[in-house]
CSV table of N, CA and C in Angstrom, one decimal:
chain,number,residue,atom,x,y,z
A,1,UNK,N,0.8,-1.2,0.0
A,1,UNK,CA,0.0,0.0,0.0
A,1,UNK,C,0.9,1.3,0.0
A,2,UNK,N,2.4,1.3,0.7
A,2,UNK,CA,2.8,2.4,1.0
A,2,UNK,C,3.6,2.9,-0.3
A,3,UNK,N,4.1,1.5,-1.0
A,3,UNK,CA,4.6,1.7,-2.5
A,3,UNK,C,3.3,2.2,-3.2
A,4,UNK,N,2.0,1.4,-3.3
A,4,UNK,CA,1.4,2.6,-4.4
A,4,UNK,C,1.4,3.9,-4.3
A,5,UNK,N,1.1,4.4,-2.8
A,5,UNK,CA,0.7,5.6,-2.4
A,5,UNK,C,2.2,6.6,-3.0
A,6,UNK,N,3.5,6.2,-2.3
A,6,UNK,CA,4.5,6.6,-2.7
A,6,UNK,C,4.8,7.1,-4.1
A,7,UNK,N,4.5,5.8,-5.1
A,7,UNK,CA,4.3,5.7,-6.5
A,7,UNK,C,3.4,6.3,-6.8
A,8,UNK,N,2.2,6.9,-6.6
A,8,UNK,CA,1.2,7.8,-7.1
A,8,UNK,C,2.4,9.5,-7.0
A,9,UNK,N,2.6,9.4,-5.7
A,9,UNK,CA,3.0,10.8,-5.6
A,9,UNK,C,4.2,11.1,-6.2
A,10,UNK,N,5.3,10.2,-6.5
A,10,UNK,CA,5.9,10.1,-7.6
A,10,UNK,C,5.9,10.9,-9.5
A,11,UNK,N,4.7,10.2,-9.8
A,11,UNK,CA,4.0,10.3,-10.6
A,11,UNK,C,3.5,11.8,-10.5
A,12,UNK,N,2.5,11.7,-9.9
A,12,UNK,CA,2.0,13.1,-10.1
A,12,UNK,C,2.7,14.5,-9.3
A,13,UNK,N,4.1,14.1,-8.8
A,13,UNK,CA,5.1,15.2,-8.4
A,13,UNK,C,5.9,15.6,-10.2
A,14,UNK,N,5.5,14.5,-10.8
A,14,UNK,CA,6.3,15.3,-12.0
A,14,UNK,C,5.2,15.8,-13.4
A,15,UNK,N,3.9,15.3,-12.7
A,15,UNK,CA,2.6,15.7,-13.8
A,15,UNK,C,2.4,17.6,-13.4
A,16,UNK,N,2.4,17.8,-11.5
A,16,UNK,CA,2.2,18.6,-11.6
A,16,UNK,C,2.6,19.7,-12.0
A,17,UNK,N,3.7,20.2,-12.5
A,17,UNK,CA,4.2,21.1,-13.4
A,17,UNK,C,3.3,21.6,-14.5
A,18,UNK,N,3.4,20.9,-15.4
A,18,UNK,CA,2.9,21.0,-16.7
A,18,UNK,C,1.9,22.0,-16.9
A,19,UNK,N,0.6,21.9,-16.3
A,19,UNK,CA,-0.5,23.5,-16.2
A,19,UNK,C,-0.1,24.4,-15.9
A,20,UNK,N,0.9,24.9,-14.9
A,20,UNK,CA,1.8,26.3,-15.0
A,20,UNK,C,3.0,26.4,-16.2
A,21,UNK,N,3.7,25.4,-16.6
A,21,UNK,CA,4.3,25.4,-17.9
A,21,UNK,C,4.1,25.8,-19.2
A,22,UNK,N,2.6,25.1,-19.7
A,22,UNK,CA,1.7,25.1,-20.5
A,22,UNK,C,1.0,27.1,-20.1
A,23,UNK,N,0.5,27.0,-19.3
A,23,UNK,CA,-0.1,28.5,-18.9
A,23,UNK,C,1.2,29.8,-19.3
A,24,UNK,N,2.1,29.3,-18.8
A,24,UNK,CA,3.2,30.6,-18.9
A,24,UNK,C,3.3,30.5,-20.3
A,25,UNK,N,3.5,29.6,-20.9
A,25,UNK,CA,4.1,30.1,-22.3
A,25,UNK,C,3.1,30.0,-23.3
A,26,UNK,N,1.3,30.3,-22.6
A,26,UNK,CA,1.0,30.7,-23.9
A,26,UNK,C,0.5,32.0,-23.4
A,27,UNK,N,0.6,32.4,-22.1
A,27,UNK,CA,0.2,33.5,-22.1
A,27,UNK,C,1.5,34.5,-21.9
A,28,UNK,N,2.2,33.9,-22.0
A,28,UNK,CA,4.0,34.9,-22.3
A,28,UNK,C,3.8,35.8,-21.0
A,29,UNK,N,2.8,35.8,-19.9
A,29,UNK,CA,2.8,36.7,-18.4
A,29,UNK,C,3.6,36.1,-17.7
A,30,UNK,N,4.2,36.3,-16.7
A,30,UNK,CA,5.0,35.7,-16.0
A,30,UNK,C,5.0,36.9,-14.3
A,31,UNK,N,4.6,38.1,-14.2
A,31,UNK,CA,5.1,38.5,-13.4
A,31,UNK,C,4.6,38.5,-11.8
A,32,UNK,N,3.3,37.4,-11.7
A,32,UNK,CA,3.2,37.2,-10.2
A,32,UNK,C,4.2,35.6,-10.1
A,33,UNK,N,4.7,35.5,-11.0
A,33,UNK,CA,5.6,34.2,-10.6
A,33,UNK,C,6.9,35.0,-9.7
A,34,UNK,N,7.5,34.0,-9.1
A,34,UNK,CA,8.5,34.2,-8.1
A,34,UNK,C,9.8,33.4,-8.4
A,35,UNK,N,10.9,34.3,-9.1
A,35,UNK,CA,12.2,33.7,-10.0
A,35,UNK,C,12.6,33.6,-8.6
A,36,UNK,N,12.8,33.6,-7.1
A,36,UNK,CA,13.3,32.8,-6.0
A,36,UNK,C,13.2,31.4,-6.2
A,37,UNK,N,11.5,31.8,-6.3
A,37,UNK,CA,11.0,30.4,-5.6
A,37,UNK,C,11.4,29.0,-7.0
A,38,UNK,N,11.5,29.7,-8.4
A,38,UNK,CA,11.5,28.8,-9.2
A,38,UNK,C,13.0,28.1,-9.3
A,39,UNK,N,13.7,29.4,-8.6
A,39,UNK,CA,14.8,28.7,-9.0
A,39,UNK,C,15.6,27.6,-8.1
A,40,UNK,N,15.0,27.9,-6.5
A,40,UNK,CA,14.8,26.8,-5.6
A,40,UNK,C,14.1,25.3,-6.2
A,41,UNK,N,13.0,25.4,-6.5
A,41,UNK,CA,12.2,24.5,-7.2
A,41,UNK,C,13.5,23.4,-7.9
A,42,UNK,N,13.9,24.2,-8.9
A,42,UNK,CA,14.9,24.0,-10.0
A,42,UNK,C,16.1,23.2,-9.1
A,43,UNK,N,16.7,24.0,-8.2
A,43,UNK,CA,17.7,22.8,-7.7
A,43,UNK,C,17.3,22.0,-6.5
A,44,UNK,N,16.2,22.4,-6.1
A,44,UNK,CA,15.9,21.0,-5.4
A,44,UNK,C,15.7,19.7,-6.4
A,45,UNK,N,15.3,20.0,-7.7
A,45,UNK,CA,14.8,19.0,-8.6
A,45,UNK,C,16.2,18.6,-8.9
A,46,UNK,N,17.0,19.0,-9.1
A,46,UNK,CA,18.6,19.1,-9.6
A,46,UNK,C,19.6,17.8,-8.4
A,47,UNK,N,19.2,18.2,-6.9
A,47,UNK,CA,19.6,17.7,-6.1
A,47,UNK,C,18.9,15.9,-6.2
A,48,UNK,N,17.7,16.0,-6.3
A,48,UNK,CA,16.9,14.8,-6.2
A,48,UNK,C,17.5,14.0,-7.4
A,49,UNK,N,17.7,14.5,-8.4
A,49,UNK,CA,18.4,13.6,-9.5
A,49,UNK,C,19.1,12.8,-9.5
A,50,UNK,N,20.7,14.2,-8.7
A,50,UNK,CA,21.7,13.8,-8.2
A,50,UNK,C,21.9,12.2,-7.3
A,51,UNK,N,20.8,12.8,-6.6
A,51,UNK,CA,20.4,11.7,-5.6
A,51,UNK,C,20.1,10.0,-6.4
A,52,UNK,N,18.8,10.7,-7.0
A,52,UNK,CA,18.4,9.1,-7.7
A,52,UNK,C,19.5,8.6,-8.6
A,53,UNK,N,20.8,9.4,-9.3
A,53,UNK,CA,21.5,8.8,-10.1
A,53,UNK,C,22.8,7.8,-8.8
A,54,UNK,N,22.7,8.4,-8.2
A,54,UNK,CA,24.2,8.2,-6.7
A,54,UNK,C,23.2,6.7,-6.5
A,55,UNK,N,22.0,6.5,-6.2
A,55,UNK,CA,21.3,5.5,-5.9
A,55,UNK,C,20.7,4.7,-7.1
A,56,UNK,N,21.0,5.0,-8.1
A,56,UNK,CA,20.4,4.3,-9.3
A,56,UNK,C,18.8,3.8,-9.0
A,57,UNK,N,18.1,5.0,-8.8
A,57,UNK,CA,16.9,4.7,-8.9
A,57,UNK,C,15.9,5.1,-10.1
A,58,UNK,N,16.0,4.0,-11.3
A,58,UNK,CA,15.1,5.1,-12.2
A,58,UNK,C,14.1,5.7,-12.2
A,59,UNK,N,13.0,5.4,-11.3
A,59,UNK,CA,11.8,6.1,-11.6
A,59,UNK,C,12.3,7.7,-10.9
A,60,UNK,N,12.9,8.0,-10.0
A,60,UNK,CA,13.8,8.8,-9.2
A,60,UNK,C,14.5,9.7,-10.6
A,61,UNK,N,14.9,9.1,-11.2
A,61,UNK,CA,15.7,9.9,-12.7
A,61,UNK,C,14.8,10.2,-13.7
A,62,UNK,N,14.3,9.5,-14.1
A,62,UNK,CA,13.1,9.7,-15.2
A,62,UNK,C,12.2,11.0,-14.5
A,63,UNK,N,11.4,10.6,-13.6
A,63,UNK,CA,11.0,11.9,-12.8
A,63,UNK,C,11.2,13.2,-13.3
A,64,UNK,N,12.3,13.4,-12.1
A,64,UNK,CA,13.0,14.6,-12.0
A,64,UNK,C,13.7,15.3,-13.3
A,65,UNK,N,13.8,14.1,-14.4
A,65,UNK,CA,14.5,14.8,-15.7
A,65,UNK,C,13.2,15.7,-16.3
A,66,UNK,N,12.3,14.8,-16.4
A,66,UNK,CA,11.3,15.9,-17.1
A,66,UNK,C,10.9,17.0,-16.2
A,67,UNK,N,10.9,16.8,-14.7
A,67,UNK,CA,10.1,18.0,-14.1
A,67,UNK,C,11.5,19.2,-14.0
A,68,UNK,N,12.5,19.0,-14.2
A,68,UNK,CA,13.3,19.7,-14.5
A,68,UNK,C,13.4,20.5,-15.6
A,69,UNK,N,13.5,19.6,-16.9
A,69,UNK,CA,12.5,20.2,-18.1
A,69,UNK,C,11.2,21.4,-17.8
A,70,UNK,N,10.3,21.1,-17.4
A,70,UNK,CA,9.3,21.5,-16.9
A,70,UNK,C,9.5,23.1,-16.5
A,71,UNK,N,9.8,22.8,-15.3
A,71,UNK,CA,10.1,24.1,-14.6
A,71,UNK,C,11.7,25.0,-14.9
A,72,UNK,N,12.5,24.3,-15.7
A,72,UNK,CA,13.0,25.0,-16.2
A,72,UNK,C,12.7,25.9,-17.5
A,73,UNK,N,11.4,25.5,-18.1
A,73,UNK,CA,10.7,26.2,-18.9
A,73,UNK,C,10.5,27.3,-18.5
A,74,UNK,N,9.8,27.2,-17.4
A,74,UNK,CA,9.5,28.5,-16.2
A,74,UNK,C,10.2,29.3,-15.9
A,75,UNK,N,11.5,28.9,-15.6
A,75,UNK,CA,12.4,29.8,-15.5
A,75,UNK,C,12.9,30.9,-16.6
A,76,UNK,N,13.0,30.2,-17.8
A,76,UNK,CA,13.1,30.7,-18.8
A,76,UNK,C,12.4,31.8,-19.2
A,77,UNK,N,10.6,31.6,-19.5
A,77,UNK,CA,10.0,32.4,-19.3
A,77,UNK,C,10.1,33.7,-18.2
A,78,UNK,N,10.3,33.5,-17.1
A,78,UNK,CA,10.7,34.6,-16.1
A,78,UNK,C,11.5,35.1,-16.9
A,79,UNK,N,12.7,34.7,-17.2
A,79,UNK,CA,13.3,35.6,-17.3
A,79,UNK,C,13.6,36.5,-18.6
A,80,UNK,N,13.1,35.6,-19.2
A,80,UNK,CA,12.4,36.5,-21.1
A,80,UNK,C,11.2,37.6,-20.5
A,81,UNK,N,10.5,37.1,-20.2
A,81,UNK,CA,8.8,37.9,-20.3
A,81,UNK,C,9.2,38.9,-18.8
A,82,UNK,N,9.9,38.6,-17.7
A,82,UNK,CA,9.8,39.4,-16.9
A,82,UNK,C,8.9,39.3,-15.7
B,1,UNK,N,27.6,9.8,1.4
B,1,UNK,CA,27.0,11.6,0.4
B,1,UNK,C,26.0,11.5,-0.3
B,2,UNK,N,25.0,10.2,-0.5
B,2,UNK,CA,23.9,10.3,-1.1
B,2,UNK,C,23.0,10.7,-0.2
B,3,UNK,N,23.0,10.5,1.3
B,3,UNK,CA,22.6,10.6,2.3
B,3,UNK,C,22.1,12.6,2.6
B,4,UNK,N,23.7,12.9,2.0
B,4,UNK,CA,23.7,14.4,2.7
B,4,UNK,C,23.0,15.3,1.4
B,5,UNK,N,22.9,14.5,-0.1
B,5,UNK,CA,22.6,15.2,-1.3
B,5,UNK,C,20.7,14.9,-0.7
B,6,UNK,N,20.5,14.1,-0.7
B,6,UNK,CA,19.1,13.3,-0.5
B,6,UNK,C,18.6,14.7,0.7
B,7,UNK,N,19.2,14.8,1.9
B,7,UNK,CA,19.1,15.3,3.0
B,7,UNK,C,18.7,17.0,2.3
B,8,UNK,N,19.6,17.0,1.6
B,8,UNK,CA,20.0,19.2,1.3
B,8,UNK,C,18.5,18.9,0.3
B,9,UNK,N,18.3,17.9,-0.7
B,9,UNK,CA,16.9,17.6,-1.5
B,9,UNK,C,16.2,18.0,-0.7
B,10,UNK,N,15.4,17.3,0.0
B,10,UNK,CA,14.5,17.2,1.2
B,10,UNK,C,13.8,18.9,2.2
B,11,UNK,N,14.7,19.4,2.3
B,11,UNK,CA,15.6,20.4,3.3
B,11,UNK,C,14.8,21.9,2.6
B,12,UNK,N,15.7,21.7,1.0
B,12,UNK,CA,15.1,22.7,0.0
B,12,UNK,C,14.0,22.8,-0.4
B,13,UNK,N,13.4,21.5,-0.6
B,13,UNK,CA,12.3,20.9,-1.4
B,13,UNK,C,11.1,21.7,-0.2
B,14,UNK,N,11.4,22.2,0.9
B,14,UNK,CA,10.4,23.0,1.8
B,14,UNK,C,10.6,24.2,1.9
B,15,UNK,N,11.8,24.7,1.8
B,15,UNK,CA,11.8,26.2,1.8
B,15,UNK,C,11.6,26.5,0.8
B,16,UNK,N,11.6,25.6,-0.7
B,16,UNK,CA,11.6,26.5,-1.8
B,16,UNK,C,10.5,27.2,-2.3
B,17,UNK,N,9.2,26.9,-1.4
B,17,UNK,CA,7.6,27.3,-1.9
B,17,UNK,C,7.7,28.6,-1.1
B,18,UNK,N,8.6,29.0,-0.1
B,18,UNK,CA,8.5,30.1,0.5
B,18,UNK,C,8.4,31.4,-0.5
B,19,UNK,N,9.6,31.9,-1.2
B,19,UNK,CA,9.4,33.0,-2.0
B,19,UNK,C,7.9,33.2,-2.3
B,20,UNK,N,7.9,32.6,-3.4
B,20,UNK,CA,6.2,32.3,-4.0
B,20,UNK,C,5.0,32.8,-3.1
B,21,UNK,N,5.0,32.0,-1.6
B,21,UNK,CA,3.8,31.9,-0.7
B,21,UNK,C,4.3,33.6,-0.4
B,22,UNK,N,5.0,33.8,0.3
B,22,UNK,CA,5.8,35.8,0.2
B,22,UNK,C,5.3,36.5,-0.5
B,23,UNK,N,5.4,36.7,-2.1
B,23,UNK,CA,5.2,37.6,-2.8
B,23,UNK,C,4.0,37.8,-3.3
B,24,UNK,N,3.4,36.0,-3.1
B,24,UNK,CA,1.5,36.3,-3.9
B,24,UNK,C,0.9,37.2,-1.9
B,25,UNK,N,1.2,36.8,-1.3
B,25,UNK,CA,0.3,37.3,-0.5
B,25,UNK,C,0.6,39.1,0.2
B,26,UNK,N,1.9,39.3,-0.5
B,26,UNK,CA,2.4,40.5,-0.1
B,26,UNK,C,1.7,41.1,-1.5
B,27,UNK,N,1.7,40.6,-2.5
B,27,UNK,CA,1.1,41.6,-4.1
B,27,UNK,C,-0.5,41.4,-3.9
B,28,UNK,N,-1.0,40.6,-3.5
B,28,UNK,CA,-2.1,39.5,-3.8
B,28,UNK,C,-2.5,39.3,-5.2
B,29,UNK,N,-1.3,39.3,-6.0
B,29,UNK,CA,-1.7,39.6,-7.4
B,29,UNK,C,-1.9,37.7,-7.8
B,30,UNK,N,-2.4,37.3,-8.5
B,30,UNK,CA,-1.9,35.4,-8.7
B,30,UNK,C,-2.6,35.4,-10.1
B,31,UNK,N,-2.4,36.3,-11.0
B,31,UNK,CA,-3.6,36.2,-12.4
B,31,UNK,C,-2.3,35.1,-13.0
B,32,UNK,N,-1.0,35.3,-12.9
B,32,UNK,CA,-0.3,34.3,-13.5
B,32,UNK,C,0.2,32.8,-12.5
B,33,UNK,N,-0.4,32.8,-12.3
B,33,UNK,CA,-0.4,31.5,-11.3
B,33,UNK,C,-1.7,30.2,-11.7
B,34,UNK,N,-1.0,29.2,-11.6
B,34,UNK,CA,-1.9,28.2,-12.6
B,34,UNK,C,-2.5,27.5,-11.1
B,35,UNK,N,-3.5,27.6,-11.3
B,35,UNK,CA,-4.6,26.9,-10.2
B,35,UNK,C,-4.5,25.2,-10.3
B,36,UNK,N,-5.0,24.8,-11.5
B,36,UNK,CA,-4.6,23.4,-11.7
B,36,UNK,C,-3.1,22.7,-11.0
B,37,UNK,N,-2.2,23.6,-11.3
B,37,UNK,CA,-0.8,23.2,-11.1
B,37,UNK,C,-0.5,23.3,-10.0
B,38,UNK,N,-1.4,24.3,-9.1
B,38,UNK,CA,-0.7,24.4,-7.4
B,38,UNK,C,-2.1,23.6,-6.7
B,39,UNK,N,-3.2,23.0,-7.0
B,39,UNK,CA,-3.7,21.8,-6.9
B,39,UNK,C,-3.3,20.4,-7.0
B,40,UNK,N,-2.5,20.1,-8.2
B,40,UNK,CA,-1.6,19.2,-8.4
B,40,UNK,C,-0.5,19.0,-7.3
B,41,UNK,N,-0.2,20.2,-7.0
B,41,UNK,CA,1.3,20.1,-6.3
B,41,UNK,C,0.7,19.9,-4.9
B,42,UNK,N,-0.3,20.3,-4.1
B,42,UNK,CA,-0.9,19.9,-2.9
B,42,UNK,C,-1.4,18.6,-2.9
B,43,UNK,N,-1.7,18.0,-3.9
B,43,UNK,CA,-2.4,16.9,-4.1
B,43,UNK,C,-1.1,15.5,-3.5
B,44,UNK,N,0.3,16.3,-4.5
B,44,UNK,CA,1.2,15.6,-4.8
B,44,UNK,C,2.0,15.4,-2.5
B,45,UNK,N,1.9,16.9,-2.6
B,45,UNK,CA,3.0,17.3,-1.0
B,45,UNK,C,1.9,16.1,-0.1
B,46,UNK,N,0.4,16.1,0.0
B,46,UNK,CA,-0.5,15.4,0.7
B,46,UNK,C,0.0,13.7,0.7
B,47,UNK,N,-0.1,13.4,-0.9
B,47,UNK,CA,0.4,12.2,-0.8
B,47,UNK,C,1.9,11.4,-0.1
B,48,UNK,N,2.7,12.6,-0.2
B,48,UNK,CA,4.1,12.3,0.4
B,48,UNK,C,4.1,12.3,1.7
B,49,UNK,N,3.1,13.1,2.0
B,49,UNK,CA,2.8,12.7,4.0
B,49,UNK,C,2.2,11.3,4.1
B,50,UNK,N,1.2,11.6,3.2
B,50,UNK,CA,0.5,9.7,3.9
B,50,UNK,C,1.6,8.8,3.7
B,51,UNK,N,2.4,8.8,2.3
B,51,UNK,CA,3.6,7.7,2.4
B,51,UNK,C,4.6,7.9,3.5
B,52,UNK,N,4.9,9.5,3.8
B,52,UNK,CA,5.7,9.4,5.2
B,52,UNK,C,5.2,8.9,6.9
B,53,UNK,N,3.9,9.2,7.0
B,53,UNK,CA,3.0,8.7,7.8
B,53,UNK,C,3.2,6.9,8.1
B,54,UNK,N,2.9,6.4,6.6
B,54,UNK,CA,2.9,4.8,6.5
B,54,UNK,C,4.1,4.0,7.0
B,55,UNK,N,5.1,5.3,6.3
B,55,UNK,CA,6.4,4.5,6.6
B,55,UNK,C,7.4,5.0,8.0
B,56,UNK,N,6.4,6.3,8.4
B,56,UNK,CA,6.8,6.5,10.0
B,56,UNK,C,8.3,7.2,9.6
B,57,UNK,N,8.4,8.2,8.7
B,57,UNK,CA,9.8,8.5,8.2
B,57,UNK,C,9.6,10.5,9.0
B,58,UNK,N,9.9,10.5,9.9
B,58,UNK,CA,9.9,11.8,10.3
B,58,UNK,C,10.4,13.4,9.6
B,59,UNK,N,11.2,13.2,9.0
B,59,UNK,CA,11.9,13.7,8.1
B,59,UNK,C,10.5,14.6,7.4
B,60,UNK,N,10.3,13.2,5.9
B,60,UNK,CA,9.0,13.2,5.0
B,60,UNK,C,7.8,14.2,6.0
B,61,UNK,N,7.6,13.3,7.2
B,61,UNK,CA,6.2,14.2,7.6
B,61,UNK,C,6.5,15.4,7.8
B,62,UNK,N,7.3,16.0,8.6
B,62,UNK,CA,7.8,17.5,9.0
B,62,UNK,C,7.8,17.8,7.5
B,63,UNK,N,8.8,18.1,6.8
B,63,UNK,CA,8.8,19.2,5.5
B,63,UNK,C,7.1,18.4,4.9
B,64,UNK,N,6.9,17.9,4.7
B,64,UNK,CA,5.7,17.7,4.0
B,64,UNK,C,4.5,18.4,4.8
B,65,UNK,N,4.3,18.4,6.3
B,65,UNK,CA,3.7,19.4,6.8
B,65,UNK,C,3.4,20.9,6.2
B,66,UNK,N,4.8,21.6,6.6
B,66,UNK,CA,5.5,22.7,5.9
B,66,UNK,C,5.1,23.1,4.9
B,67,UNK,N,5.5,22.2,4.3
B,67,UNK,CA,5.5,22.6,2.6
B,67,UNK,C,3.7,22.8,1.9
B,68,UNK,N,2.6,21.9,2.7
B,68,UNK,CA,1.3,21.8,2.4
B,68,UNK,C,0.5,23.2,2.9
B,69,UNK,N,1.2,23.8,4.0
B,69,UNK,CA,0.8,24.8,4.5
B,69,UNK,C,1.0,26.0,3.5
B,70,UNK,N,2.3,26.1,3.4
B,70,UNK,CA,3.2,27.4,1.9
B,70,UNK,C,2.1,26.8,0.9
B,71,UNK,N,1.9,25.8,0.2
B,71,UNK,CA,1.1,26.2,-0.9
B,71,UNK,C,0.1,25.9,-0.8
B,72,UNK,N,-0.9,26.0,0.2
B,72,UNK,CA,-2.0,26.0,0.8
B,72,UNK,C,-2.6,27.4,0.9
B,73,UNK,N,-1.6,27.9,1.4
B,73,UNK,CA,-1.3,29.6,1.1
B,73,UNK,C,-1.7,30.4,-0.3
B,74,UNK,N,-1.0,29.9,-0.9
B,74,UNK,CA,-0.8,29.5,-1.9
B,74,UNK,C,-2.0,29.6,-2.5
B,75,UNK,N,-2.8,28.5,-2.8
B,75,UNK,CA,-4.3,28.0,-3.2
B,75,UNK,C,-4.9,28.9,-2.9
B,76,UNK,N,-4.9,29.4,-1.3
B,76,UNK,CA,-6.8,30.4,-0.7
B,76,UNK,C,-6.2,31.6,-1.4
B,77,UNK,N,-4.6,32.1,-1.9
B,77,UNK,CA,-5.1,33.2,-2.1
B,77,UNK,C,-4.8,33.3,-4.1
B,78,UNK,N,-5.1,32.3,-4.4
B,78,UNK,CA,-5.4,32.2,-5.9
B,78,UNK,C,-6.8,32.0,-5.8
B,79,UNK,N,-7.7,31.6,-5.2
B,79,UNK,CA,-9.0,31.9,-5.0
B,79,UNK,C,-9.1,32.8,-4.4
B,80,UNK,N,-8.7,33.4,-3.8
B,80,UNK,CA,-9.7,34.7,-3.4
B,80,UNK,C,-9.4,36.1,-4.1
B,81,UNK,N,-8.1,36.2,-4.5
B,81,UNK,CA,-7.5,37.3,-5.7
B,81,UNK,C,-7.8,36.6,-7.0
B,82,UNK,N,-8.1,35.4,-7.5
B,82,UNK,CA,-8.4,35.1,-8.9
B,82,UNK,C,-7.4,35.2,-9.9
């Protein structure tokens, strides 16, 4: 049980990105976002990688490569759109 | 050292919603803030408590506490500024 639960949050820790991803770059706004908070986001995601690669854990890598992707989009946008 | 990379993950992965939860409630501005996405992401921080809960991992419950609170924050005041 504690593996699905675990595995669900897994999963949807790297789905949830995507609607602020998708939102920022079609509406090119960006400026109640917070380039702190994204760029924290960004290396905590960075660190977790680190981690799952030191531990060879794939779903741990796979993850975090796309939500890295992801919210590195975000960042991007901050700092183009402002 | 996967221990202390895993650990600084963990650590960041709670302070990092702080800026964010700071600036929407100090501007109350959130028109660029994706509702879906910081739904997802509460949905996501909830599930990692019940897995830290299950597995009695003290660490997991404390920042996952934390962290549901910041973008909990988060949420009421993308509902109530829109």
């Amino acid at each position: 049980m504690e593996h699905l639960i675990g595995g669900a949050a897994a999963v949807l820790g790297t789905i949830c990105w995507l609607p602020q991803t998708l939102k920022t770059w079609r509406s090119r706004e960006t400026k109640d976002l917070s380039l702190p908070a994204n760029l924290l986001i960004l290396t905590t995601l960075t660190l977790w990688l680190a981690y799952g690669l030191m531990i060879a854990a794939w779903p741990l890598i796979l993850g975090n490569v796309i939500s890295i992707l992801l919210v590195g989009a975000i960042v991007i946008a901050k700092l183009k759109f402002g």
